[in-house]
């Protein structure tokens, strides 16, 4: 079990332009297993879900900038 702490500015700075896995700018793909947790802080909106490489991902968009998180459906999201 692992916990990852991020905020929208870290995601924006780390993501860069186009992510070849997600097809979106300023986006990070977060993989994990049951028991893993992502704490991204406040200000994220769940905008739906997508399938990438046969796995389901919830898509979260920042209210502060245009960054996005694609989070594996097995990972719990808090914040």
XYZ file of N, CA and C in Angstrom, residues 29-78:
150
model
N -0.480 10.257 -15.711
C -1.187 8.993 -15.566
C -0.684 8.336 -14.284
N -1.592 8.026 -13.377
C -1.243 7.428 -12.082
C -1.736 5.993 -12.067
N -0.792 5.049 -11.988
C -1.145 3.636 -11.887
C -0.970 3.181 -10.445
N -1.657 2.111 -10.097
C -1.533 1.557 -8.759
C -2.443 0.371 -8.588
N -2.457 -0.135 -7.388
C -3.245 -1.310 -7.029
C -4.219 -0.964 -5.917
N -5.103 -1.906 -5.630
C -5.998 -1.751 -4.481
C -5.137 -1.518 -3.240
N -5.518 -0.577 -2.430
C -4.760 -0.222 -1.239
C -3.888 1.006 -1.432
N -3.635 1.388 -2.696
C -2.865 2.599 -2.971
C -3.790 3.815 -2.895
N -3.208 4.959 -2.524
C -3.989 6.183 -2.330
C -3.291 7.348 -3.021
N -4.068 8.181 -3.694
C -3.592 9.448 -4.229
C -4.258 10.559 -3.442
N -3.439 11.417 -2.822
C -3.945 12.607 -2.143
C -3.490 13.800 -2.974
N -4.407 14.346 -3.768
C -4.082 15.454 -4.671
C -4.524 16.798 -4.120
N -4.996 16.839 -2.896
C -5.457 18.089 -2.321
C -6.792 18.509 -2.905
N -7.213 19.710 -2.568
C -8.518 20.212 -3.002
C -8.425 20.820 -4.403
N -9.580 21.025 -5.018
C -9.641 21.750 -6.265
C -9.687 20.910 -7.526
N -9.861 19.601 -7.387
C -9.937 18.707 -8.540
C -11.375 18.276 -8.761
N -11.780 18.200 -10.024
C -13.122 17.734 -10.377
C -13.008 16.454 -11.195
N -13.795 15.448 -10.816
C -13.847 14.216 -11.596
C -14.685 14.503 -12.835
N -14.063 14.393 -14.009
C -14.743 14.740 -15.252
C -15.140 13.522 -16.078
N -14.974 12.327 -15.515
C -15.389 11.121 -16.238
C -14.334 10.039 -16.172
N -14.435 9.092 -17.087
C -13.484 7.986 -17.103
C -13.140 7.619 -18.538
N -11.979 7.005 -18.689
C -11.487 6.555 -19.989
C -10.822 5.204 -19.815
N -10.634 4.508 -20.927
C -9.883 3.256 -20.930
C -8.588 3.486 -21.690
N -7.477 3.147 -21.060
C -6.159 3.276 -21.673
C -5.441 1.947 -21.498
N -5.054 1.340 -22.600
C -4.336 0.066 -22.527
C -5.111 -1.022 -21.833
N -6.427 -0.991 -21.936
C -7.268 -2.011 -21.328
C -7.613 -1.782 -19.864
N -7.107 -0.709 -19.273
C -7.398 -0.400 -17.865
C -8.252 0.863 -17.777
N -9.108 0.916 -16.762
C -9.965 2.075 -16.544
C -9.280 3.140 -15.712
N -9.490 4.395 -16.078
C -8.907 5.535 -15.379
C -9.972 6.602 -15.158
N -10.032 7.136 -13.948
C -10.866 8.305 -13.670
C -10.056 9.537 -14.025
N -10.718 10.525 -14.635
C -10.035 11.745 -15.069
C -10.417 12.879 -14.131
N -9.404 13.524 -13.562
C -9.605 14.664 -12.664
C -8.962 15.890 -13.292
N -9.686 17.021 -13.259
C -9.180 18.265 -13.824
C -9.042 19.310 -12.734
N -7.930 20.038 -12.790
C -7.663 21.069 -11.806
C -8.536 22.298 -12.040
N -9.007 22.901 -10.962
C -9.741 24.153 -11.050
C -8.809 25.359 -11.125
N -7.504 25.160 -10.872
C -6.524 26.244 -10.851
C -5.813 26.440 -12.183
N -5.567 25.350 -12.899
C -4.892 25.414 -14.187
C -5.445 24.283 -15.057
N -4.858 24.030 -16.177
C -5.422 23.047 -17.096
C -4.870 21.643 -16.890
N -4.214 21.378 -15.773
C -3.628 20.067 -15.565
C -4.705 19.014 -15.292
N -4.382 17.778 -15.680
C -5.295 16.655 -15.499
C -4.552 15.468 -14.908
N -5.280 14.694 -14.117
C -4.790 13.426 -13.588
C -5.655 12.303 -14.137
N -5.025 11.289 -14.657
C -5.705 10.072 -15.092
C -5.320 9.011 -14.067
N -6.271 8.626 -13.213
C -5.976 7.786 -12.054
C -6.589 6.407 -12.248
N -5.755 5.371 -12.148
C -6.224 3.995 -12.271
C -7.388 3.757 -11.331
N -8.393 3.033 -11.811
C -9.610 2.816 -11.028
C -9.377 2.057 -9.733
N -8.220 1.400 -9.583
C -7.926 0.675 -8.356
C -7.359 1.569 -7.250
N -6.967 2.780 -7.613
C -6.350 3.710 -6.660
C -7.439 4.566 -6.010
N -7.409 4.656 -4.692
C -8.347 5.529 -3.976
C -7.861 6.967 -4.072
N -8.779 7.905 -4.257
C -8.434 9.326 -4.370
C -9.015 10.070 -3.189
N -8.166 10.841 -2.493
C -8.617 11.682 -1.385
C -8.136 13.094 -1.647
